[in-house]
PDB file of C-alpha atoms in Angstrom:
ATOM      1  CA  MET A   1     -35.602   0.621 -27.152  1.00 45.00           C
ATOM      2  CA  PRO A   2     -31.849  -0.187 -26.987  1.00 44.00           C
ATOM      3  CA  LEU A   3     -30.817  -2.636 -24.429  1.00 38.00           C
ATOM      4  CA  GLN A   4     -28.454  -0.227 -22.656  1.00 39.00           C
ATOM      5  CA  THR A   5     -31.346   2.196 -22.218  1.00 39.00           C
ATOM      6  CA  ARG A   6     -33.673  -0.397 -20.687  1.00 39.00           C
ATOM      7  CA  MET A   7     -30.781  -1.394 -18.416  1.00 37.00           C
ATOM      8  CA  MET A   8     -29.853   1.993 -17.102  1.00 38.00           C
ATOM      9  CA  PRO A   9     -32.822   2.303 -14.469  1.00 39.00           C
ATOM     10  CA  LEU A  10     -31.662  -0.921 -13.008  1.00 37.00           C
ATOM     11  CA  ILE A  11     -27.913  -0.234 -13.000  1.00 37.00           C
ATOM     12  CA  ALA A  12     -28.191   3.079 -11.372  1.00 40.00           C
ATOM     13  CA  PRO A  13     -30.190   2.157  -8.278  1.00 38.00           C
ATOM     14  CA  ALA A  14     -27.896  -0.743  -7.901  1.00 39.00           C
ATOM     15  CA  LEU A  15     -24.607   1.188  -8.139  1.00 41.00           C
ATOM     16  CA  ALA A  16     -26.201   3.751  -5.579  1.00 40.00           C
ATOM     17  CA  PHE A  17     -27.041   1.158  -3.025  1.00 37.00           C
ATOM     18  CA  GLY A  18     -23.557  -0.476  -3.488  1.00 42.00           C
ATOM     19  CA  LEU A  19     -21.938   2.881  -2.729  1.00 42.00           C
ATOM     20  CA  LEU A  20     -24.182   3.727   0.143  1.00 42.00           C
ATOM     21  CA  SER A  21     -24.475   0.415   1.950  1.00 45.00           C
ATOM     22  CA  GLY A  22     -20.623  -0.828   1.903  1.00 53.00           C
ATOM     23  CA  CYS A  23     -19.747  -4.457   2.165  1.00 66.00           C
ATOM     24  CA  ALA A  24     -18.434  -6.985   4.731  1.00 63.00           C
ATOM     25  CA  SER A  25     -14.745  -6.842   5.131  1.00 65.00           C
ATOM     26  CA  LYS A  26     -12.827  -9.515   3.467  1.00 81.00           C
ATOM     27  CA  GLY A  27      -9.393 -10.801   4.824  1.00 85.00           C
ATOM     28  CA  ILE A  28      -7.950 -12.457   7.731  1.00 90.00           C
ATOM     29  CA  THR A  29      -9.097 -11.313  10.991  1.00 92.00           C
ATOM     30  CA  GLU A  30      -6.219 -12.847  13.353  1.00 94.00           C
ATOM     31  CA  ALA A  31      -2.581 -12.948  12.652  1.00 93.00           C
ATOM     32  CA  ARG A  32      -1.101 -16.033  11.170  1.00 93.00           C
ATOM     33  CA  PRO A  33       2.068 -16.763  13.448  1.00 90.00           C
ATOM     34  CA  ASP A  34       3.544 -18.922  10.599  1.00 89.00           C
ATOM     35  CA  HIS A  35       3.537 -15.847   8.316  1.00 89.00           C
ATOM     36  CA  SER A  36       5.607 -12.570   8.128  1.00 88.00           C
ATOM     37  CA  ARG A  37       3.840  -9.522   9.404  1.00 92.00           C
ATOM     38  CA  ALA A  38       4.034  -8.255   5.782  1.00 92.00           C
ATOM     39  CA  TRP A  39       1.833 -11.263   4.807  1.00 92.00           C
ATOM     40  CA  ASN A  40      -0.671 -10.677   7.604  1.00 95.00           C
ATOM     41  CA  LEU A  41      -1.070  -7.036   6.861  1.00 96.00           C
ATOM     42  CA  THR A  42      -1.723  -7.476   3.209  1.00 95.00           C
ATOM     43  CA  HIS A  43      -3.975 -10.412   3.526  1.00 95.00           C
ATOM     44  CA  SER A  44      -5.976  -8.399   6.293  1.00 97.00           C
ATOM     45  CA  VAL A  45      -7.255  -6.184   3.325  1.00 96.00           C
ATOM     46  CA  GLY A  46      -7.672  -8.985   0.880  1.00 93.00           C
ATOM     47  CA  MET A  47      -4.597  -9.085  -1.044  1.00 92.00           C
ATOM     48  CA  ILE A  48      -4.395 -12.983  -1.099  1.00 89.00           C
ATOM     49  CA  ASP A  49      -2.208 -13.422  -4.121  1.00 85.00           C
ATOM     50  CA  LEU A  50       1.054 -12.270  -2.054  1.00 86.00           C
ATOM     51  CA  GLU A  51       2.987 -15.270  -0.400  1.00 85.00           C
ATOM     52  CA  ASP A  52       6.092 -15.487   1.735  1.00 84.00           C
ATOM     53  CA  THR A  53       9.362 -16.669   0.700  1.00 80.00           C
ATOM     54  CA  GLU A  54      10.863 -19.321   2.917  1.00 78.00           C
ATOM     55  CA  VAL A  55      14.680 -19.034   3.453  1.00 73.00           C
ATOM     56  CA  PRO A  56      17.051 -21.201   5.311  1.00 72.00           C
ATOM     57  CA  SER A  57      18.158 -19.498   8.540  1.00 69.00           C
ATOM     58  CA  ASP A  58      21.899 -19.427   7.381  1.00 67.00           C
ATOM     59  CA  GLN A  59      20.965 -17.615   4.205  1.00 64.00           C
ATOM     60  CA  ILE A  60      19.080 -14.767   5.816  1.00 63.00           C
ATOM     61  CA  PRO A  61      21.486 -11.799   6.149  1.00 60.00           C
ATOM     62  CA  SER A  62      23.080 -10.844   9.460  1.00 57.00           C
ATOM     63  CA  GLY A  63      21.255  -7.386   9.591  1.00 55.00           C
ATOM     64  CA  LEU A  64      17.977  -8.671   9.448  1.00 59.00           C
ATOM     65  CA  GLY A  65      18.382 -10.937  12.773  1.00 53.00           C
ATOM     66  CA  ALA A  66      16.481 -14.204  13.480  1.00 48.00           C
ATOM     67  CA  ALA A  67      12.958 -12.631  13.148  1.00 48.00           C
ATOM     68  CA  ALA A  68      12.538 -12.193   9.247  1.00 50.00           C
ATOM     69  CA  ASP A  69       9.683 -10.149   9.605  1.00 56.00           C
ATOM     70  CA  MET A  70      11.043  -7.330  11.709  1.00 57.00           C
ATOM     71  CA  ALA A  71      11.051  -3.988  10.922  1.00 65.00           C
ATOM     72  CA  ILE A  72      14.034  -2.882   8.951  1.00 70.00           C
ATOM     73  CA  ASP A  73      15.660   0.489   8.765  1.00 68.00           C
ATOM     74  CA  VAL A  74      15.505   1.832   4.909  1.00 68.00           C
ATOM     75  CA  ALA A  75      19.377   2.623   4.998  1.00 64.00           C
ATOM     76  CA  TYR A  76      19.837  -1.376   5.389  1.00 61.00           C
ATOM     77  CA  PHE A  77      19.103  -1.639   1.774  1.00 60.00           C
ATOM     78  CA  MET A  78      21.852   0.898   0.774  1.00 56.00           C
ATOM     79  CA  ASN A  79      24.593  -0.698   2.861  1.00 53.00           C
ATOM     80  CA  SER A  80      27.074  -2.573   0.997  1.00 42.00           C
ATOM     81  CA  ALA A  81      28.232  -4.533   3.796  1.00 44.00           C
ATOM     82  CA  THR A  82      24.884  -6.243   4.152  1.00 44.00           C
ATOM     83  CA  LEU A  83      22.177  -6.632   1.530  1.00 45.00           C
ATOM     84  CA  ALA A  84      23.394  -3.612  -0.620  1.00 39.00           C
ATOM     85  CA  MET A  85      20.938  -3.881  -3.442  1.00 38.00           C
ATOM     86  CA  SER A  86      22.591  -7.437  -4.339  1.00 44.00           C
ATOM     87  CA  PHE A  87      20.327 -10.104  -4.988  1.00 42.00           C
ATOM     88  CA  GLY A  88      22.768 -12.674  -6.116  1.00 42.00           C
ATOM     89  CA  ASP A  89      22.489 -15.162  -3.129  1.00 47.00           C
ATOM     90  CA  ALA A  90      19.635 -17.636  -2.509  1.00 43.00           C
ATOM     91  CA  PHE A  91      18.015 -15.065  -0.097  1.00 49.00           C
ATOM     92  CA  GLY A  92      17.725 -12.351  -3.015  1.00 53.00           C
ATOM     93  CA  LEU A  93      16.835 -14.697  -5.577  1.00 44.00           C
ATOM     94  CA  GLY A  94      13.998 -16.253  -3.872  1.00 50.00           C
ATOM     95  CA  LEU A  95      12.396 -12.601  -2.988  1.00 54.00           C
ATOM     96  CA  VAL A  96      13.141 -11.408  -6.873  1.00 49.00           C
ATOM     97  CA  GLY A  97      11.445 -14.696  -7.910  1.00 48.00           C
ATOM     98  CA  LEU A  98       8.549 -14.274  -5.929  1.00 52.00           C
ATOM     99  CA  LEU A  99       7.756 -10.663  -6.913  1.00 50.00           C
ATOM    100  CA  THR A 100       8.250 -11.217 -10.804  1.00 44.00           C
ATOM    101  CA  SER A 101       5.805 -13.900 -11.000  1.00 47.00           C
ATOM    102  CA  ASN A 102       2.367 -13.193 -12.416  1.00 45.00           C
ATOM    103  CA  GLN A 103       0.255 -12.379  -9.292  1.00 56.00           C
ATOM    104  CA  SER A 104      -2.111  -9.554  -9.829  1.00 72.00           C
ATOM    105  CA  HIS A 105      -1.909  -8.437  -6.071  1.00 70.00           C
ATOM    106  CA  GLY A 106       2.078  -8.313  -6.155  1.00 70.00           C
ATOM    107  CA  GLU A 107       2.258  -6.236  -9.407  1.00 79.00           C
ATOM    108  CA  ARG A 108       0.756  -3.124  -8.022  1.00 86.00           C
ATOM    109  CA  SER A 109       1.480  -0.509  -5.215  1.00 92.00           C
ATOM    110  CA  THR A 110      -1.309   0.095  -3.031  1.00 94.00           C
ATOM    111  CA  ILE A 111      -2.624   1.197   0.332  1.00 97.00           C
ATOM    112  CA  VAL A 112      -3.253  -0.993   3.103  1.00 97.00           C
ATOM    113  CA  ALA A 113      -5.713   0.606   5.412  1.00 97.00           C
ATOM    114  CA  TRP A 114      -8.090   0.230   8.582  1.00 98.00           C
ATOM    115  CA  ILE A 115      -9.796   3.358   9.649  1.00 98.00           C
ATOM    116  CA  PRO A 116     -10.827   3.621  13.121  1.00 98.00           C
ATOM    117  CA  GLU A 117     -14.195   4.279  13.859  1.00 97.00           C
ATOM    118  CA  ASP A 118     -13.560   7.288  16.383  1.00 96.00           C
ATOM    119  CA  GLU A 119     -11.633   8.907  13.709  1.00 97.00           C
ATOM    120  CA  VAL A 120     -14.630   9.633  11.500  1.00 97.00           C
ATOM    121  CA  GLU A 121     -18.204  10.543  11.175  1.00 95.00           C
ATOM    122  CA  SER A 122     -19.484   7.535   9.436  1.00 95.00           C
ATOM    123  CA  ARG A 123     -18.476   5.104   6.676  1.00 96.00           C
ATOM    124  CA  GLU A 124     -19.304   7.580   3.999  1.00 95.00           C
ATOM    125  CA  THR A 125     -16.670   9.870   4.922  1.00 96.00           C
ATOM    126  CA  ALA A 126     -14.062   7.263   5.745  1.00 97.00           C
ATOM    127  CA  HIS A 127     -12.265   7.534   2.179  1.00 97.00           C
ATOM    128  CA  ILE A 128     -11.931  11.312   2.936  1.00 97.00           C
ATOM    129  CA  TRP A 129     -10.081  11.170   6.268  1.00 98.00           C
ATOM    130  CA  LEU A 130      -7.859   8.593   4.638  1.00 98.00           C
ATOM    131  CA  GLY A 131      -7.116  10.846   1.496  1.00 98.00           C
ATOM    132  CA  ASP A 132      -6.435  13.630   4.153  1.00 98.00           C
ATOM    133  CA  ALA A 133      -4.105  11.368   6.114  1.00 98.00           C
ATOM    134  CA  LEU A 134      -2.244  10.468   3.005  1.00 98.00           C
ATOM    135  CA  LYS A 135      -1.666  14.006   1.633  1.00 98.00           C
ATOM    136  CA  GLU A 136      -0.617  15.171   5.420  1.00 98.00           C
ATOM    137  CA  ALA A 137       1.984  12.615   5.460  1.00 98.00           C
ATOM    138  CA  THR A 138       3.236  13.190   2.032  1.00 98.00           C
ATOM    139  CA  MET A 139       3.467  16.776   2.923  1.00 98.00           C
ATOM    140  CA  ARG A 140       5.396  16.246   6.074  1.00 98.00           C
ATOM    141  CA  ALA A 141       7.852  13.859   4.300  1.00 97.00           C
ATOM    142  CA  MET A 142       8.509  16.389   1.533  1.00 98.00           C
ATOM    143  CA  ASP A 143       9.330  18.970   4.221  1.00 98.00           C
ATOM    144  CA  GLU A 144      11.587  16.603   6.174  1.00 96.00           C
ATOM    145  CA  LEU A 145      13.397  15.542   2.560  1.00 95.00           C
ATOM    146  CA  PHE A 146      13.580  19.160   1.458  1.00 96.00           C
ATOM    147  CA  ILE A 147      11.271  18.548  -1.528  1.00 97.00           C
ATOM    148  CA  GLU A 148       9.547  21.782  -2.548  1.00 97.00           C
ATOM    149  CA  GLY A 149       5.919  21.099  -3.813  1.00 97.00           C
ATOM    150  CA  GLU A 150       2.369  21.027  -3.355  1.00 96.00           C
ATOM    151  CA  PRO A 151      -0.916  19.110  -4.317  1.00 97.00           C
ATOM    152  CA  GLU A 152      -1.930  19.654  -7.745  1.00 97.00           C
ATOM    153  CA  PHE A 153      -5.419  18.511  -6.681  1.00 97.00           C
ATOM    154  CA  HIS A 154      -6.647  16.735  -3.678  1.00 98.00           C
ATOM    155  CA  ASN A 155      -9.662  14.269  -3.073  1.00 97.00           C
ATOM    156  CA  LYS A 156     -11.010  15.220  -6.592  1.00 97.00           C
ATOM    157  CA  LEU A 157     -14.093  13.239  -7.255  1.00 95.00           C
ATOM    158  CA  THR A 158     -14.364  11.333 -10.615  1.00 91.00           C
ATOM    159  CA  ASP A 159     -16.994   9.161 -11.858  1.00 89.00           C
ATOM    160  CA  SER A 160     -15.834   6.539 -14.181  1.00 80.00           C
ATOM    161  CA  PHE A 161     -17.756   4.054 -16.182  1.00 76.00           C
ATOM    162  CA  MET A 162     -15.304   1.190 -15.740  1.00 72.00           C
ATOM    163  CA  ARG A 163     -13.757   2.085 -12.453  1.00 73.00           C
ATOM    164  CA  GLY A 164     -16.728   3.650 -10.535  1.00 80.00           C
ATOM    165  CA  THR A 165     -16.507   6.477  -8.436  1.00 89.00           C
ATOM    166  CA  TYR A 166     -13.329   7.548  -6.685  1.00 94.00           C
ATOM    167  CA  THR A 167     -11.488  10.341  -5.119  1.00 96.00           C
ATOM    168  CA  GLU A 168      -8.255  11.164  -6.608  1.00 97.00           C
ATOM    169  CA  THR A 169      -5.088  13.215  -5.183  1.00 98.00           C
ATOM    170  CA  LYS A 170      -1.776  14.106  -6.822  1.00 98.00           C
ATOM    171  CA  ILE A 171       1.188  15.847  -5.381  1.00 98.00           C
ATOM    172  CA  SER A 172       4.409  16.671  -7.032  1.00 97.00           C
ATOM    173  CA  GLY A 173       7.560  18.501  -6.226  1.00 97.00           C
ATOM    174  CA  VAL A 174      11.258  18.827  -6.832  1.00 95.00           C
ATOM    175  CA  LYS A 175      14.567  18.703  -4.769  1.00 94.00           C
ATOM    176  CA  ALA A 176      17.175  21.241  -4.961  1.00 92.00           C
ATOM    177  CA  ASP A 177      19.190  18.985  -6.984  1.00 89.00           C
ATOM    178  CA  GLY A 178      16.419  18.854  -9.742  1.00 91.00           C
ATOM    179  CA  THR A 179      15.237  15.573  -8.538  1.00 92.00           C
ATOM    180  CA  LYS A 180      11.465  15.058  -9.236  1.00 94.00           C
ATOM    181  CA  CYS A 181       9.278  13.674  -6.586  1.00 96.00           C
ATOM    182  CA  GLY A 182       5.547  12.962  -6.398  1.00 97.00           C
ATOM    183  CA  VAL A 183       2.748  10.728  -5.305  1.00 98.00           C
ATOM    184  CA  SER A 184      -0.753   9.952  -6.547  1.00 97.00           C
ATOM    185  CA  TYR A 185      -3.442   7.753  -5.205  1.00 97.00           C
ATOM    186  CA  LYS A 186      -7.146   6.793  -5.744  1.00 96.00           C
ATOM    187  CA  LEU A 187      -9.708   5.767  -3.067  1.00 96.00           C
ATOM    188  CA  HIS A 188     -12.876   4.108  -4.051  1.00 94.00           C
ATOM    189  CA  PRO A 189     -15.841   4.913  -1.323  1.00 94.00           C
ATOM    190  CA  GLU A 190     -17.385   1.391  -2.317  1.00 92.00           C
ATOM    191  CA  ASN A 191     -14.239  -0.332  -1.132  1.00 94.00           C
ATOM    192  CA  ILE A 192     -14.892   0.649   2.398  1.00 96.00           C
ATOM    193  CA  SER A 193     -16.428  -2.043   4.421  1.00 96.00           C
ATOM    194  CA  GLU A 194     -19.299  -2.018   7.131  1.00 96.00           C
ATOM    195  CA  LEU A 195     -18.303  -1.373  10.418  1.00 96.00           C
ATOM    196  CA  THR A 196     -16.384  -4.162  11.954  1.00 96.00           C
ATOM    197  CA  ASN A 197     -13.495  -4.983  14.321  1.00 97.00           C
ATOM    198  CA  ILE A 198     -10.102  -4.091  13.386  1.00 97.00           C
ATOM    199  CA  PRO A 199      -7.782  -7.179  13.531  1.00 97.00           C
ATOM    200  CA  ALA A 200      -5.901  -7.108  16.921  1.00 96.00           C
ATOM    201  CA  PHE A 201      -2.422  -7.150  15.329  1.00 95.00           C
ATOM    202  CA  ILE A 202      -3.163  -3.907  13.789  1.00 97.00           C
ATOM    203  CA  ALA A 203      -5.162  -2.217  16.765  1.00 96.00           C
ATOM    204  CA  GLU A 204      -6.369  -3.578  19.928  1.00 95.00           C
ATOM    205  CA  SER A 205      -9.852  -3.511  20.873  1.00 94.00           C
ATOM    206  CA  THR A 206     -10.686  -1.100  18.011  1.00 96.00           C
ATOM    207  CA  SER A 207     -13.867  -0.919  15.631  1.00 97.00           C
ATOM    208  CA  GLY A 208     -13.370   0.485  12.102  1.00 97.00           C
ATOM    209  CA  TYR A 209     -13.421   0.212   8.322  1.00 97.00           C
ATOM    210  CA  GLN A 210     -11.418  -1.945   6.150  1.00 97.00           C
ATOM    211  CA  LEU A 211     -10.105  -0.487   2.930  1.00 96.00           C
ATOM    212  CA  TYR A 212     -10.481  -3.477   0.571  1.00 95.00           C
ATOM    213  CA  ALA A 213      -7.546  -3.838  -1.643  1.00 92.00           C
ATOM    214  CA  GLY A 214      -8.296  -7.459  -3.393  1.00 88.00           C
ATOM    215  CA  ASP A 215     -10.363  -6.446  -6.278  1.00 84.00           C
ATOM    216  CA  GLU A 216      -8.955  -6.853  -9.730  1.00 77.00           C
ATOM    217  CA  ILE A 217      -9.960  -3.580 -11.023  1.00 78.00           C
ATOM    218  CA  VAL A 218     -11.388  -1.289  -8.288  1.00 80.00           C
ATOM    219  CA  TYR A 219      -8.513  -1.143  -5.851  1.00 86.00           C
ATOM    220  CA  PRO A 220      -6.647   1.790  -4.182  1.00 90.00           C
ATOM    221  CA  PRO A 221      -3.669   2.372  -6.556  1.00 92.00           C
ATOM    222  CA  PHE A 222      -0.767   4.176  -4.938  1.00 96.00           C
ATOM    223  CA  ALA A 223       2.205   5.534  -7.192  1.00 96.00           C
ATOM    224  CA  ALA A 224       5.261   7.449  -5.946  1.00 96.00           C
ATOM    225  CA  TYR A 225       8.333   8.556  -7.548  1.00 94.00           C
ATOM    226  CA  CYS A 226      11.563  10.199  -6.619  1.00 92.00           C
ATOM    227  CA  ARG A 227      14.302   8.746  -8.764  1.00 77.00           C
ATOM    228  CA  SER A 228      17.884   9.436  -9.947  1.00 73.00           C
ATOM    229  CA  ASP A 229      19.173   7.904 -13.045  1.00 71.00           C
ATOM    230  CA  THR A 230      21.066   5.383 -11.117  1.00 72.00           C
ATOM    231  CA  SER A 231      19.692   4.780  -7.729  1.00 76.00           C
ATOM    232  CA  LEU A 232      16.389   3.700  -6.088  1.00 84.00           C
ATOM    233  CA  TYR A 233      17.542   5.230  -2.676  1.00 85.00           C
ATOM    234  CA  GLN A 234      15.658   8.497  -2.925  1.00 89.00           C
ATOM    235  CA  TYR A 235      12.380   6.635  -3.925  1.00 91.00           C
ATOM    236  CA  ILE A 236      12.512   4.074  -1.069  1.00 89.00           C
ATOM    237  CA  GLU A 237      13.562   6.826   1.325  1.00 91.00           C
ATOM    238  CA  PHE A 238      10.683   8.993   0.096  1.00 95.00           C
ATOM    239  CA  VAL A 239       7.819   6.362   0.393  1.00 95.00           C
ATOM    240  CA  SER A 240       9.111   5.050   3.764  1.00 93.00           C
ATOM    241  CA  GLY A 241       9.163   8.776   4.775  1.00 95.00           C
ATOM    242  CA  ILE A 242       5.455   9.200   4.014  1.00 97.00           C
ATOM    243  CA  SER A 243       4.646   5.958   5.905  1.00 97.00           C
ATOM    244  CA  LYS A 244       6.287   7.306   8.920  1.00 96.00           C
ATOM    245  CA  TYR A 245       3.488   9.999   9.344  1.00 98.00           C
ATOM    246  CA  LEU A 246       0.861   7.799   8.651  1.00 98.00           C
ATOM    247  CA  PRO A 247      -1.948   6.974  11.243  1.00 98.00           C
ATOM    248  CA  GLU A 248      -1.008   3.688  12.910  1.00 97.00           C
ATOM    249  CA  THR A 249      -3.485   1.612  11.086  1.00 98.00           C
ATOM    250  CA  VAL A 250      -2.385   2.889   7.759  1.00 98.00           C
ATOM    251  CA  PHE A 251       0.657   1.252   5.579  1.00 98.00           C
ATOM    252  CA  ILE A 252       2.043   1.416   2.261  1.00 97.00           C
ATOM    253  CA  TYR A 253       2.873  -1.700  -0.106  1.00 95.00           C
ATOM    254  CA  THR A 254       5.095  -1.309  -2.833  1.00 93.00           C
ATOM    255  CA  ARG A 255       5.840  -3.672  -5.618  1.00 89.00           C
ATOM    256  CA  TYR A 256       9.063  -5.030  -7.062  1.00 84.00           C
ATOM    257  CA  ALA A 257      11.208  -2.199  -8.531  1.00 83.00           C
ATOM    258  CA  GLU A 258      14.546  -2.311 -10.420  1.00 80.00           C
ATOM    259  CA  LEU A 259      16.719   0.480 -11.916  1.00 79.00           C
ATOM    260  CA  GLY A 260      19.975  -0.480 -13.499  1.00 76.00           C
ATOM    261  CA  GLU A 261      21.656  -2.690 -10.971  1.00 71.00           C
ATOM    262  CA  ASP A 262      19.552  -1.811  -8.164  1.00 73.00           C
ATOM    263  CA  GLN A 263      16.509  -3.936  -7.255  1.00 75.00           C
ATOM    264  CA  LEU A 264      14.076  -3.645  -4.397  1.00 80.00           C
ATOM    265  CA  PRO A 265      11.666  -6.592  -3.258  1.00 82.00           C
ATOM    266  CA  PRO A 266       8.049  -6.228  -2.754  1.00 87.00           C
ATOM    267  CA  MET A 267       7.560  -4.748   0.812  1.00 88.00           C
ATOM    268  CA  VAL A 268       5.202  -3.178   3.383  1.00 93.00           C
ATOM    269  CA  HIS A 269       6.229   0.205   4.766  1.00 94.00           C
ATOM    270  CA  ASP A 270       5.332   0.380   8.382  1.00 95.00           C
ATOM    271  CA  HIS A 271       5.777   3.885   9.612  1.00 95.00           C
ATOM    272  CA  GLY A 272       9.298   4.447   8.597  1.00 91.00           C
ATOM    273  CA  LYS A 273      10.360   0.886   8.649  1.00 90.00           C
ATOM    274  CA  VAL A 274      10.079  -1.941   5.896  1.00 88.00           C
ATOM    275  CA  LEU A 275       8.564  -5.483   6.221  1.00 88.00           C
ATOM    276  CA  LEU A 276       9.542  -8.246   3.856  1.00 85.00           C
ATOM    277  CA  PHE A 277       7.507 -11.188   2.526  1.00 84.00           C
ATOM    278  CA  LEU A 278      10.140 -13.345   4.347  1.00 80.00           C
ATOM    279  CA  LYS A 279      10.002 -16.232   6.737  1.00 79.00           C
ATOM    280  CA  GLU A 280      12.682 -18.637   8.010  1.00 76.00           C
ATOM    281  CA  GLU A 281      12.409 -22.131   6.655  1.00 74.00           C
ATOM    282  CA  LYS A 282      11.650 -24.745   9.225  1.00 71.00           C
TER     283      LYS A 282
END
């Protein structure tokens, strides 16, 4: 009998047990005050490759204020009087250098999420709740930004030998000027942890489930597009617009992006604002 055939009876129960039983959450459980909020949020779901950039206080643009991890308006990145998509100073070079390094967690956009216990019937339905929340937030952002579109498919179940079982959603649309925009994401039930306490810096005194994002292969990919040929503004506006309508325990991480002379550092989208991996040098 071929080896693969002999192994299948052993593999199938093991996979089934993994999908049903879940795993313990992996990541920090308390905020580290010496790191940015972006760092704390991503490390809470196991994205340990991401690091902050230390910047001397006199090189932090005035628009960011003294607290480098404050929530920043998206429009700030498009204001020529402040950061203006210009990364020529030490502040910008530090951010770009960080995000172009070969760090696996930093090279992919993903979902940073905790699912409150009282929002779902059980661990087995947590990924469905999250998929629905992401779809609703996307559709609300599209309405707000006058993007005509609809889901091509939603929470479609797929079994993959290499990537396991996951649900997938794809939403696409177009603006009146012809700009095409869209979102796709995948959620793996096996990445949902057992019931645990959500870190207090995310939700006070709340139990829930972690969506683990630290695995090299099986992680929750998130892809968005809404680009012109010359600017990233519509892209960041769209992603931040989606984040504005997400539940309070759900965030989006986007990787470094560039288009022509436009560059965006890696960031966490926190309900309509953006957080940078940046801390003031002591």
